[in-house]
Amino acid sequence: PKRCDHPALIFQKHKTVATYTYKELRIKSCQWANLLTQYGFTAGDRLIILLPPCPEIFFAMSACARMGVIFCPVFSTSSFYELEIRLGTTSPRGVLTHPDLVEKISHEFAGQIDYIFLTQGPSPCLFANEMLIEGRAEKMSSNYPALQLPPNAPLYLIFTSGSTRPPKGVIHTHSEMTGMLASARWVLDLTPESVLWTDADPAWVTGTVYGAFAPWLCGVTSFIQG
């Protein structure tokens, strides 16, 4: 409660700045969790996040953590081959993406995915399973109790760069949050009024850990530039 009005996420793209307090971030997290639940997502399902830098990446990651869905951020600049490797390895139930990026998904893999969620329209109508969800999360309930999970439950999946081909997926568990907290508090020396700027895409482990979970576990502000 003491941190509910403190900025949790500041997202800047060009001259546009959006700020979300911890209370607002919690609401977004619950709404996105309810949205995914509406489409049948449950703990253990996998969600690929293929988006250009935007706040929705962070809303989706926090929602997945809340409900036990394993998320996998992917660079929006990924090549057809790089995305194919990730889709084939993770066997996701859904892909959260942008209309401009849908064409990177092959017809072969699109047929194996239940949903291709589009954060905004218009839908390119390349696949029958495209779902336009623009504005839908905001209509969901703002209450979604966090699912209690064992420490070794998978939290997210990150792929190596692929410099030694092929890219290798590494699973990180919920227990990793203890390490995130320790490194942020004792290595980065974050204090209550700190603002942490992480210049890394969430598709890098640094972007996921220090762009989101580490500062949030400390109750400080994460600053992201798109």
Short mmCIF file of N, CA and C in Angstrom, two decimals, residues 43-216:
data_model
loop_
_atom_site.label_atom_id
_atom_site.label_comp_id
_atom_site.label_asym_id
_atom_site.label_seq_id
_atom_site.Cartn_x
_atom_site.Cartn_y
_atom_site.Cartn_z
N ALA A 43 -1.98 -22.26 -16.29
CA ALA A 43 -0.58 -22.44 -15.89
C ALA A 43 0.07 -23.53 -16.73
N GLY A 44 1.27 -23.23 -17.21
CA GLY A 44 2.00 -24.18 -18.04
C GLY A 44 1.90 -23.91 -19.53
N ASP A 45 0.86 -23.17 -19.94
CA ASP A 45 0.77 -22.78 -21.35
C ASP A 45 1.88 -21.79 -21.67
N ARG A 46 2.19 -21.66 -22.95
CA ARG A 46 3.28 -20.78 -23.37
C ARG A 46 2.77 -19.69 -24.30
N LEU A 47 3.31 -18.48 -24.10
CA LEU A 47 2.92 -17.33 -24.90
C LEU A 47 4.17 -16.66 -25.46
N ILE A 48 4.26 -16.59 -26.78
CA ILE A 48 5.33 -15.85 -27.44
C ILE A 48 4.93 -14.38 -27.49
N ILE A 49 5.84 -13.49 -27.11
CA ILE A 49 5.58 -12.05 -27.18
C ILE A 49 6.47 -11.47 -28.27
N LEU A 50 5.87 -11.19 -29.41
CA LEU A 50 6.58 -10.67 -30.57
C LEU A 50 6.06 -9.27 -30.86
N LEU A 51 6.63 -8.29 -30.18
CA LEU A 51 6.14 -6.93 -30.28
C LEU A 51 7.30 -5.94 -30.35
N PRO A 52 7.10 -4.82 -31.04
CA PRO A 52 8.08 -3.73 -30.93
C PRO A 52 7.98 -3.14 -29.53
N PRO A 53 8.96 -2.38 -29.08
CA PRO A 53 8.91 -1.84 -27.72
C PRO A 53 7.60 -1.10 -27.44
N CYS A 54 6.90 -1.53 -26.37
CA CYS A 54 5.61 -0.94 -26.00
C CYS A 54 5.25 -1.39 -24.59
N PRO A 55 4.38 -0.67 -23.88
CA PRO A 55 3.99 -1.07 -22.53
C PRO A 55 3.30 -2.43 -22.49
N GLU A 56 2.62 -2.82 -23.57
CA GLU A 56 1.89 -4.09 -23.57
C GLU A 56 2.80 -5.29 -23.31
N ILE A 57 4.06 -5.18 -23.69
CA ILE A 57 5.00 -6.27 -23.39
C ILE A 57 5.06 -6.51 -21.89
N PHE A 58 5.14 -5.43 -21.13
CA PHE A 58 5.30 -5.53 -19.68
C PHE A 58 3.99 -5.93 -19.00
N PHE A 59 2.87 -5.49 -19.54
CA PHE A 59 1.58 -5.91 -19.00
C PHE A 59 1.41 -7.42 -19.18
N ALA A 60 1.77 -7.91 -20.36
CA ALA A 60 1.62 -9.34 -20.65
C ALA A 60 2.56 -10.18 -19.79
N MET A 61 3.80 -9.72 -19.62
CA MET A 61 4.74 -10.48 -18.80
C MET A 61 4.27 -10.59 -17.36
N SER A 62 3.80 -9.48 -16.81
CA SER A 62 3.34 -9.51 -15.41
C SER A 62 2.08 -10.37 -15.27
N ALA A 63 1.22 -10.34 -16.29
CA ALA A 63 0.01 -11.18 -16.26
C ALA A 63 0.38 -12.66 -16.30
N CYS A 64 1.33 -13.00 -17.16
CA CYS A 64 1.76 -14.40 -17.25
C CYS A 64 2.36 -14.88 -15.93
N ALA A 65 3.18 -14.03 -15.31
CA ALA A 65 3.77 -14.39 -14.02
C ALA A 65 2.69 -14.61 -12.98
N ARG A 66 1.65 -13.80 -13.03
CA ARG A 66 0.54 -13.89 -12.08
C ARG A 66 -0.22 -15.20 -12.21
N MET A 67 -0.35 -15.71 -13.44
CA MET A 67 -1.21 -16.87 -13.68
C MET A 67 -0.45 -18.14 -14.02
N GLY A 68 0.90 -18.08 -14.05
CA GLY A 68 1.68 -19.29 -14.29
C GLY A 68 1.87 -19.63 -15.75
N VAL A 69 1.51 -18.73 -16.65
CA VAL A 69 1.76 -18.93 -18.07
C VAL A 69 3.22 -18.59 -18.36
N ILE A 70 3.89 -19.40 -19.15
CA ILE A 70 5.30 -19.21 -19.45
C ILE A 70 5.41 -18.26 -20.65
N PHE A 71 6.04 -17.12 -20.45
CA PHE A 71 6.16 -16.17 -21.55
C PHE A 71 7.55 -16.22 -22.17
N CYS A 72 7.61 -15.89 -23.45
CA CYS A 72 8.87 -15.91 -24.18
C CYS A 72 8.95 -14.66 -25.05
N PRO A 73 9.66 -13.62 -24.60
CA PRO A 73 9.82 -12.42 -25.42
C PRO A 73 10.76 -12.70 -26.60
N VAL A 74 10.39 -12.20 -27.77
CA VAL A 74 11.18 -12.40 -28.99
C VAL A 74 11.42 -11.03 -29.63
N PHE A 75 12.61 -10.82 -30.16
CA PHE A 75 12.92 -9.56 -30.82
C PHE A 75 11.97 -9.33 -31.99
N SER A 76 11.45 -8.11 -32.09
CA SER A 76 10.57 -7.79 -33.22
C SER A 76 11.34 -7.76 -34.53
N THR A 77 12.66 -7.67 -34.44
CA THR A 77 13.51 -7.66 -35.63
C THR A 77 13.96 -9.06 -36.04
N SER A 78 13.44 -10.08 -35.37
CA SER A 78 13.84 -11.46 -35.67
C SER A 78 13.58 -11.80 -37.13
N SER A 79 14.48 -12.56 -37.70
CA SER A 79 14.29 -13.03 -39.07
C SER A 79 13.27 -14.16 -39.09
N PHE A 80 12.85 -14.53 -40.28
CA PHE A 80 11.91 -15.64 -40.45
C PHE A 80 12.47 -16.90 -39.81
N TYR A 81 13.76 -17.16 -40.04
CA TYR A 81 14.41 -18.35 -39.48
C TYR A 81 14.45 -18.30 -37.96
N GLU A 82 14.84 -17.15 -37.42
CA GLU A 82 14.96 -17.02 -35.96
C GLU A 82 13.61 -17.24 -35.28
N LEU A 83 12.55 -16.69 -35.85
CA LEU A 83 11.22 -16.87 -35.28
C LEU A 83 10.77 -18.31 -35.42
N GLU A 84 11.07 -18.94 -36.54
CA GLU A 84 10.68 -20.33 -36.77
C GLU A 84 11.30 -21.25 -35.72
N ILE A 85 12.56 -21.02 -35.39
CA ILE A 85 13.24 -21.82 -34.37
C ILE A 85 12.51 -21.69 -33.03
N ARG A 86 12.14 -20.50 -32.67
CA ARG A 86 11.49 -20.26 -31.39
C ARG A 86 10.07 -20.83 -31.35
N LEU A 87 9.36 -20.70 -32.42
CA LEU A 87 8.01 -21.27 -32.47
C LEU A 87 8.07 -22.79 -32.42
N GLY A 88 9.01 -23.36 -33.14
CA GLY A 88 9.12 -24.82 -33.16
C GLY A 88 9.57 -25.40 -31.84
N THR A 89 10.40 -24.65 -31.11
CA THR A 89 10.93 -25.15 -29.83
C THR A 89 9.92 -25.01 -28.70
N THR A 90 9.20 -23.90 -28.67
CA THR A 90 8.31 -23.62 -27.53
C THR A 90 6.91 -24.22 -27.67
N SER A 91 6.47 -24.48 -28.91
CA SER A 91 5.10 -24.95 -29.16
C SER A 91 4.10 -24.09 -28.37
N PRO A 92 4.04 -22.79 -28.65
CA PRO A 92 3.20 -21.90 -27.86
C PRO A 92 1.72 -22.09 -28.15
N ARG A 93 0.92 -21.75 -27.17
CA ARG A 93 -0.53 -21.75 -27.39
C ARG A 93 -0.96 -20.47 -28.10
N GLY A 94 -0.18 -19.40 -27.89
CA GLY A 94 -0.54 -18.14 -28.52
C GLY A 94 0.69 -17.29 -28.81
N VAL A 95 0.50 -16.34 -29.72
CA VAL A 95 1.53 -15.35 -30.04
C VAL A 95 0.89 -13.98 -29.90
N LEU A 96 1.51 -13.12 -29.11
CA LEU A 96 1.05 -11.74 -28.95
C LEU A 96 1.92 -10.88 -29.84
N THR A 97 1.30 -10.23 -30.83
CA THR A 97 2.11 -9.54 -31.82
C THR A 97 1.40 -8.31 -32.37
N HIS A 98 2.01 -7.73 -33.39
CA HIS A 98 1.53 -6.50 -34.03
C HIS A 98 1.21 -6.83 -35.49
N PRO A 99 0.23 -6.15 -36.10
CA PRO A 99 -0.12 -6.45 -37.50
C PRO A 99 1.05 -6.42 -38.46
N ASP A 100 2.02 -5.54 -38.22
CA ASP A 100 3.16 -5.42 -39.12
C ASP A 100 4.11 -6.62 -39.04
N LEU A 101 3.95 -7.44 -38.01
CA LEU A 101 4.87 -8.55 -37.79
C LEU A 101 4.26 -9.92 -38.08
N VAL A 102 2.97 -9.96 -38.34
CA VAL A 102 2.27 -11.24 -38.52
C VAL A 102 2.86 -12.03 -39.68
N GLU A 103 3.25 -11.35 -40.73
CA GLU A 103 3.74 -12.05 -41.91
C GLU A 103 5.03 -12.82 -41.66
N LYS A 104 5.68 -12.57 -40.52
CA LYS A 104 6.88 -13.33 -40.17
C LYS A 104 6.54 -14.75 -39.72
N ILE A 105 5.29 -14.99 -39.38
CA ILE A 105 4.86 -16.32 -38.92
C ILE A 105 4.52 -17.16 -40.14
N SER A 106 5.14 -18.33 -40.25
CA SER A 106 4.89 -19.19 -41.40
C SER A 106 3.51 -19.83 -41.28
N HIS A 107 2.93 -20.19 -42.42
CA HIS A 107 1.62 -20.84 -42.42
C HIS A 107 1.68 -22.18 -41.69
N GLU A 108 2.83 -22.85 -41.77
CA GLU A 108 2.99 -24.13 -41.09
C GLU A 108 2.81 -23.98 -39.58
N PHE A 109 3.49 -22.98 -39.00
CA PHE A 109 3.42 -22.81 -37.55
C PHE A 109 2.14 -22.10 -37.13
N ALA A 110 1.61 -21.23 -37.98
CA ALA A 110 0.36 -20.54 -37.64
C ALA A 110 -0.76 -21.54 -37.41
N GLY A 111 -0.75 -22.63 -38.16
CA GLY A 111 -1.79 -23.65 -38.00
C GLY A 111 -1.66 -24.45 -36.73
N GLN A 112 -0.49 -24.37 -36.06
CA GLN A 112 -0.28 -25.10 -34.81
C GLN A 112 -0.53 -24.24 -33.58
N ILE A 113 -0.84 -22.96 -33.80
CA ILE A 113 -1.06 -22.01 -32.71
C ILE A 113 -2.56 -21.77 -32.56
N ASP A 114 -3.04 -21.78 -31.32
CA ASP A 114 -4.47 -21.53 -31.11
C ASP A 114 -4.84 -20.09 -31.46
N TYR A 115 -4.02 -19.14 -31.00
CA TYR A 115 -4.39 -17.73 -31.18
C TYR A 115 -3.17 -16.90 -31.58
N ILE A 116 -3.39 -16.00 -32.52
CA ILE A 116 -2.43 -14.95 -32.85
C ILE A 116 -3.09 -13.64 -32.43
N PHE A 117 -2.69 -13.14 -31.28
CA PHE A 117 -3.30 -11.94 -30.71
C PHE A 117 -2.66 -10.69 -31.32
N LEU A 118 -3.48 -9.76 -31.76
CA LEU A 118 -3.00 -8.50 -32.32
C LEU A 118 -3.32 -7.37 -31.36
N THR A 119 -2.30 -6.62 -30.96
CA THR A 119 -2.50 -5.55 -29.98
C THR A 119 -3.21 -4.35 -30.58
N GLN A 120 -3.24 -4.26 -31.90
CA GLN A 120 -3.96 -3.18 -32.55
C GLN A 120 -4.33 -3.59 -33.97
N GLY A 121 -5.27 -2.88 -34.55
CA GLY A 121 -5.73 -3.19 -35.89
C GLY A 121 -5.12 -2.24 -36.91
N PRO A 122 -5.46 -2.44 -38.16
CA PRO A 122 -6.37 -3.49 -38.65
C PRO A 122 -5.68 -4.84 -38.75
N SER A 123 -6.48 -5.89 -38.69
CA SER A 123 -5.95 -7.23 -38.82
C SER A 123 -5.59 -7.50 -40.28
N PRO A 124 -4.40 -8.05 -40.54
CA PRO A 124 -4.01 -8.33 -41.93
C PRO A 124 -4.77 -9.50 -42.55
N CYS A 125 -5.46 -10.28 -41.69
CA CYS A 125 -6.29 -11.40 -42.18
C CYS A 125 -5.47 -12.41 -42.97
N LEU A 126 -4.27 -12.70 -42.49
CA LEU A 126 -3.45 -13.72 -43.12
C LEU A 126 -3.80 -15.11 -42.63
N PHE A 127 -4.29 -15.18 -41.37
CA PHE A 127 -4.59 -16.47 -40.76
C PHE A 127 -5.97 -16.44 -40.11
N ALA A 128 -6.61 -17.59 -40.04
CA ALA A 128 -7.96 -17.67 -39.48
C ALA A 128 -7.97 -17.47 -37.97
N ASN A 129 -6.82 -17.71 -37.32
CA ASN A 129 -6.77 -17.63 -35.85
C ASN A 129 -6.29 -16.28 -35.33
N GLU A 130 -6.29 -15.25 -36.18
CA GLU A 130 -5.95 -13.90 -35.72
C GLU A 130 -7.08 -13.36 -34.84
N MET A 131 -6.69 -12.77 -33.70
CA MET A 131 -7.67 -12.21 -32.78
C MET A 131 -7.26 -10.78 -32.44
N LEU A 132 -8.07 -9.82 -32.82
CA LEU A 132 -7.80 -8.42 -32.50
C LEU A 132 -8.24 -8.15 -31.06
N ILE A 133 -7.28 -7.82 -30.19
CA ILE A 133 -7.60 -7.62 -28.78
C ILE A 133 -7.42 -6.17 -28.35
N GLU A 134 -7.28 -5.28 -29.31
CA GLU A 134 -7.11 -3.87 -28.99
C GLU A 134 -8.25 -3.36 -28.11
N GLY A 135 -7.91 -2.82 -26.93
CA GLY A 135 -8.90 -2.27 -26.02
C GLY A 135 -9.68 -3.29 -25.22
N ARG A 136 -9.44 -4.58 -25.42
CA ARG A 136 -10.22 -5.59 -24.72
C ARG A 136 -9.77 -5.80 -23.29
N ALA A 137 -8.47 -5.68 -23.04
CA ALA A 137 -7.98 -5.90 -21.67
C ALA A 137 -8.59 -4.89 -20.71
N GLU A 138 -8.77 -3.66 -21.17
CA GLU A 138 -9.30 -2.60 -20.32
C GLU A 138 -10.74 -2.88 -19.88
N LYS A 139 -11.42 -3.79 -20.55
CA LYS A 139 -12.79 -4.13 -20.20
C LYS A 139 -12.87 -5.32 -19.25
N MET A 140 -11.72 -5.91 -18.95
CA MET A 140 -11.68 -7.08 -18.06
C MET A 140 -11.69 -6.65 -16.59
N SER A 141 -11.99 -7.60 -15.73
CA SER A 141 -11.97 -7.34 -14.29
C SER A 141 -10.57 -6.97 -13.84
N SER A 142 -10.48 -6.08 -12.86
CA SER A 142 -9.19 -5.66 -12.32
C SER A 142 -8.77 -6.50 -11.12
N ASN A 143 -9.41 -7.64 -10.95
CA ASN A 143 -9.06 -8.53 -9.84
C ASN A 143 -8.70 -9.91 -10.38
N TYR A 144 -7.51 -10.40 -10.03
CA TYR A 144 -7.08 -11.73 -10.41
C TYR A 144 -6.01 -12.16 -9.40
N PRO A 145 -6.41 -12.92 -8.37
CA PRO A 145 -5.44 -13.34 -7.36
C PRO A 145 -4.29 -14.13 -7.99
N ALA A 146 -3.09 -13.81 -7.58
CA ALA A 146 -1.92 -14.50 -8.11
C ALA A 146 -1.97 -15.98 -7.75
N LEU A 147 -1.70 -16.82 -8.74
CA LEU A 147 -1.70 -18.26 -8.53
C LEU A 147 -0.47 -18.66 -7.71
N GLN A 148 -0.69 -19.46 -6.68
CA GLN A 148 0.42 -19.95 -5.87
C GLN A 148 1.11 -21.10 -6.59
N LEU A 149 2.39 -20.96 -6.88
CA LEU A 149 3.14 -21.93 -7.67
C LEU A 149 4.36 -22.41 -6.91
N PRO A 150 4.82 -23.63 -7.18
CA PRO A 150 6.07 -24.10 -6.55
C PRO A 150 7.26 -23.32 -7.10
N PRO A 151 8.34 -23.23 -6.33
CA PRO A 151 9.50 -22.43 -6.76
C PRO A 151 10.05 -22.84 -8.13
N ASN A 152 9.98 -24.13 -8.45
CA ASN A 152 10.58 -24.60 -9.70
C ASN A 152 9.63 -24.50 -10.89
N ALA A 153 8.48 -23.86 -10.72
CA ALA A 153 7.56 -23.66 -11.84
C ALA A 153 8.19 -22.71 -12.84
N PRO A 154 8.15 -23.01 -14.15
CA PRO A 154 8.75 -22.12 -15.15
C PRO A 154 8.07 -20.75 -15.16
N LEU A 155 8.89 -19.71 -15.23
CA LEU A 155 8.39 -18.34 -15.28
C LEU A 155 8.47 -17.79 -16.71
N TYR A 156 9.64 -17.91 -17.32
CA TYR A 156 9.79 -17.42 -18.69
C TYR A 156 10.87 -18.22 -19.41
N LEU A 157 10.89 -18.04 -20.72
CA LEU A 157 11.82 -18.75 -21.59
C LEU A 157 12.54 -17.72 -22.45
N ILE A 158 13.87 -17.76 -22.41
CA ILE A 158 14.70 -16.83 -23.18
C ILE A 158 15.65 -17.63 -24.06
N PHE A 159 15.83 -17.17 -25.29
CA PHE A 159 16.72 -17.86 -26.22
C PHE A 159 18.07 -17.16 -26.29
N THR A 160 19.11 -17.98 -26.48
CA THR A 160 20.45 -17.44 -26.71
C THR A 160 20.48 -16.78 -28.08
N SER A 161 21.55 -16.05 -28.35
CA SER A 161 21.63 -15.26 -29.58
C SER A 161 21.67 -16.12 -30.84
N GLY A 162 22.14 -17.34 -30.71
CA GLY A 162 22.23 -18.19 -31.89
C GLY A 162 23.54 -18.05 -32.64
N SER A 163 24.52 -17.43 -31.99
CA SER A 163 25.82 -17.24 -32.65
C SER A 163 26.50 -18.58 -32.93
N THR A 164 26.18 -19.61 -32.13
CA THR A 164 26.73 -20.95 -32.36
C THR A 164 25.71 -21.87 -33.00
N ARG A 165 24.59 -21.32 -33.41
CA ARG A 165 23.51 -22.01 -34.13
C ARG A 165 23.21 -23.41 -33.57
N PRO A 166 21.98 -23.79 -33.41
CA PRO A 166 20.82 -22.91 -33.45
C PRO A 166 20.63 -22.21 -32.10
N PRO A 167 19.74 -21.21 -32.02
CA PRO A 167 19.47 -20.58 -30.72
C PRO A 167 18.95 -21.62 -29.72
N LYS A 168 19.35 -21.47 -28.47
CA LYS A 168 18.96 -22.44 -27.44
C LYS A 168 18.04 -21.78 -26.43
N GLY A 169 16.93 -22.42 -26.14
CA GLY A 169 15.98 -21.89 -25.18
C GLY A 169 16.38 -22.25 -23.76
N VAL A 170 16.36 -21.27 -22.87
CA VAL A 170 16.71 -21.48 -21.46
C VAL A 170 15.50 -21.14 -20.60
N ILE A 171 15.06 -22.09 -19.79
CA ILE A 171 13.91 -21.89 -18.92
C ILE A 171 14.36 -21.28 -17.59
N HIS A 172 13.67 -20.24 -17.16
CA HIS A 172 13.92 -19.60 -15.88
C HIS A 172 12.68 -19.80 -15.00
N THR A 173 12.89 -20.15 -13.75
CA THR A 173 11.78 -20.48 -12.86
C THR A 173 11.40 -19.31 -11.96
N HIS A 174 10.27 -19.47 -11.27
CA HIS A 174 9.80 -18.42 -10.36
C HIS A 174 10.78 -18.18 -9.21
N SER A 175 11.53 -19.21 -8.83
CA SER A 175 12.48 -19.03 -7.73
C SER A 175 13.59 -18.05 -8.09
N GLU A 176 13.75 -17.77 -9.39
CA GLU A 176 14.78 -16.84 -9.81
C GLU A 176 14.52 -15.43 -9.27
N MET A 177 13.27 -15.17 -8.88
CA MET A 177 12.96 -13.83 -8.37
C MET A 177 13.75 -13.50 -7.11
N THR A 178 14.15 -14.50 -6.35
CA THR A 178 14.98 -14.22 -5.17
C THR A 178 16.33 -13.65 -5.59
N GLY A 179 16.88 -14.20 -6.68
CA GLY A 179 18.15 -13.69 -7.20
C GLY A 179 18.00 -12.32 -7.82
N MET A 180 16.87 -12.11 -8.51
CA MET A 180 16.60 -10.79 -9.08
C MET A 180 16.57 -9.73 -7.98
N LEU A 181 15.85 -10.04 -6.93
CA LEU A 181 15.72 -9.10 -5.81
C LEU A 181 17.07 -8.83 -5.18
N ALA A 182 17.84 -9.89 -4.93
CA ALA A 182 19.14 -9.73 -4.28
C ALA A 182 20.09 -8.90 -5.12
N SER A 183 20.12 -9.16 -6.43
CA SER A 183 21.06 -8.43 -7.29
C SER A 183 20.66 -6.96 -7.42
N ALA A 184 19.36 -6.71 -7.47
CA ALA A 184 18.89 -5.33 -7.58
C ALA A 184 19.16 -4.55 -6.29
N ARG A 185 18.95 -5.20 -5.18
CA ARG A 185 19.08 -4.52 -3.89
C ARG A 185 20.52 -4.36 -3.46
N TRP A 186 21.32 -5.42 -3.66
CA TRP A 186 22.66 -5.41 -3.10
C TRP A 186 23.77 -5.16 -4.12
N VAL A 187 23.51 -5.45 -5.40
CA VAL A 187 24.53 -5.18 -6.43
C VAL A 187 24.29 -3.83 -7.09
N LEU A 188 23.05 -3.58 -7.52
CA LEU A 188 22.72 -2.30 -8.12
C LEU A 188 22.45 -1.23 -7.07
N ASP A 189 22.26 -1.65 -5.82
CA ASP A 189 22.06 -0.72 -4.70
C ASP A 189 20.83 0.16 -4.92
N LEU A 190 19.74 -0.44 -5.37
CA LEU A 190 18.51 0.32 -5.58
C LEU A 190 17.91 0.72 -4.23
N THR A 191 17.51 1.96 -4.16
CA THR A 191 16.87 2.49 -2.95
C THR A 191 15.45 2.90 -3.31
N PRO A 192 14.59 3.19 -2.33
CA PRO A 192 13.18 3.48 -2.63
C PRO A 192 12.94 4.53 -3.69
N GLU A 193 13.81 5.50 -3.84
CA GLU A 193 13.60 6.56 -4.83
C GLU A 193 14.42 6.37 -6.10
N SER A 194 15.00 5.20 -6.26
CA SER A 194 15.81 4.95 -7.46
C SER A 194 14.93 4.87 -8.70
N VAL A 195 15.51 5.25 -9.84
CA VAL A 195 14.92 5.03 -11.15
C VAL A 195 15.93 4.23 -11.96
N LEU A 196 15.53 3.04 -12.40
CA LEU A 196 16.45 2.16 -13.12
C LEU A 196 16.13 2.19 -14.61
N TRP A 197 17.08 2.66 -15.41
CA TRP A 197 16.93 2.66 -16.86
C TRP A 197 17.64 1.44 -17.42
N THR A 198 16.91 0.56 -18.05
CA THR A 198 17.48 -0.64 -18.64
C THR A 198 17.39 -0.53 -20.15
N ASP A 199 18.54 -0.37 -20.79
CA ASP A 199 18.60 -0.20 -22.24
C ASP A 199 18.77 -1.56 -22.90
N ALA A 200 17.75 -2.41 -22.74
CA ALA A 200 17.79 -3.76 -23.32
C ALA A 200 16.38 -4.24 -23.59
N ASP A 201 16.20 -4.86 -24.73
CA ASP A 201 14.91 -5.44 -25.09
C ASP A 201 14.60 -6.61 -24.16
N PRO A 202 13.32 -6.82 -23.79
CA PRO A 202 12.98 -7.98 -22.95
C PRO A 202 13.37 -9.33 -23.56
N ALA A 203 13.66 -9.36 -24.87
CA ALA A 203 14.11 -10.60 -25.48
C ALA A 203 15.52 -10.98 -25.01
N TRP A 204 16.26 -10.01 -24.47
CA TRP A 204 17.50 -10.30 -23.75
C TRP A 204 17.11 -10.53 -22.29
N VAL A 205 17.80 -11.43 -21.64
CA VAL A 205 17.48 -11.71 -20.23
C VAL A 205 17.63 -10.45 -19.39
N THR A 206 18.57 -9.58 -19.75
CA THR A 206 18.76 -8.31 -19.02
C THR A 206 17.50 -7.45 -19.08
N GLY A 207 16.85 -7.43 -20.24
CA GLY A 207 15.64 -6.62 -20.40
C GLY A 207 14.49 -7.14 -19.59
N THR A 208 14.36 -8.46 -19.51
CA THR A 208 13.28 -9.06 -18.72
C THR A 208 13.54 -8.87 -17.23
N VAL A 209 14.77 -9.15 -16.79
CA VAL A 209 15.08 -9.11 -15.37
C VAL A 209 15.12 -7.68 -14.85
N TYR A 210 15.92 -6.82 -15.49
CA TYR A 210 16.14 -5.48 -14.95
C TYR A 210 15.24 -4.41 -15.55
N GLY A 211 14.53 -4.77 -16.62
CA GLY A 211 13.55 -3.85 -17.14
C GLY A 211 12.20 -4.00 -16.46
N ALA A 212 12.01 -5.13 -15.78
CA ALA A 212 10.70 -5.39 -15.17
C ALA A 212 10.81 -5.91 -13.75
N PHE A 213 11.14 -7.18 -13.60
CA PHE A 213 10.95 -7.85 -12.31
C PHE A 213 11.87 -7.35 -11.20
N ALA A 214 13.13 -7.12 -11.48
CA ALA A 214 14.05 -6.69 -10.41
C ALA A 214 13.64 -5.35 -9.79
N PRO A 215 13.40 -4.31 -10.60
CA PRO A 215 12.97 -3.05 -9.97
C PRO A 215 11.61 -3.16 -9.30
N TRP A 216 10.70 -3.96 -9.89
CA TRP A 216 9.36 -4.08 -9.30
C TRP A 216 9.42 -4.81 -7.97
#
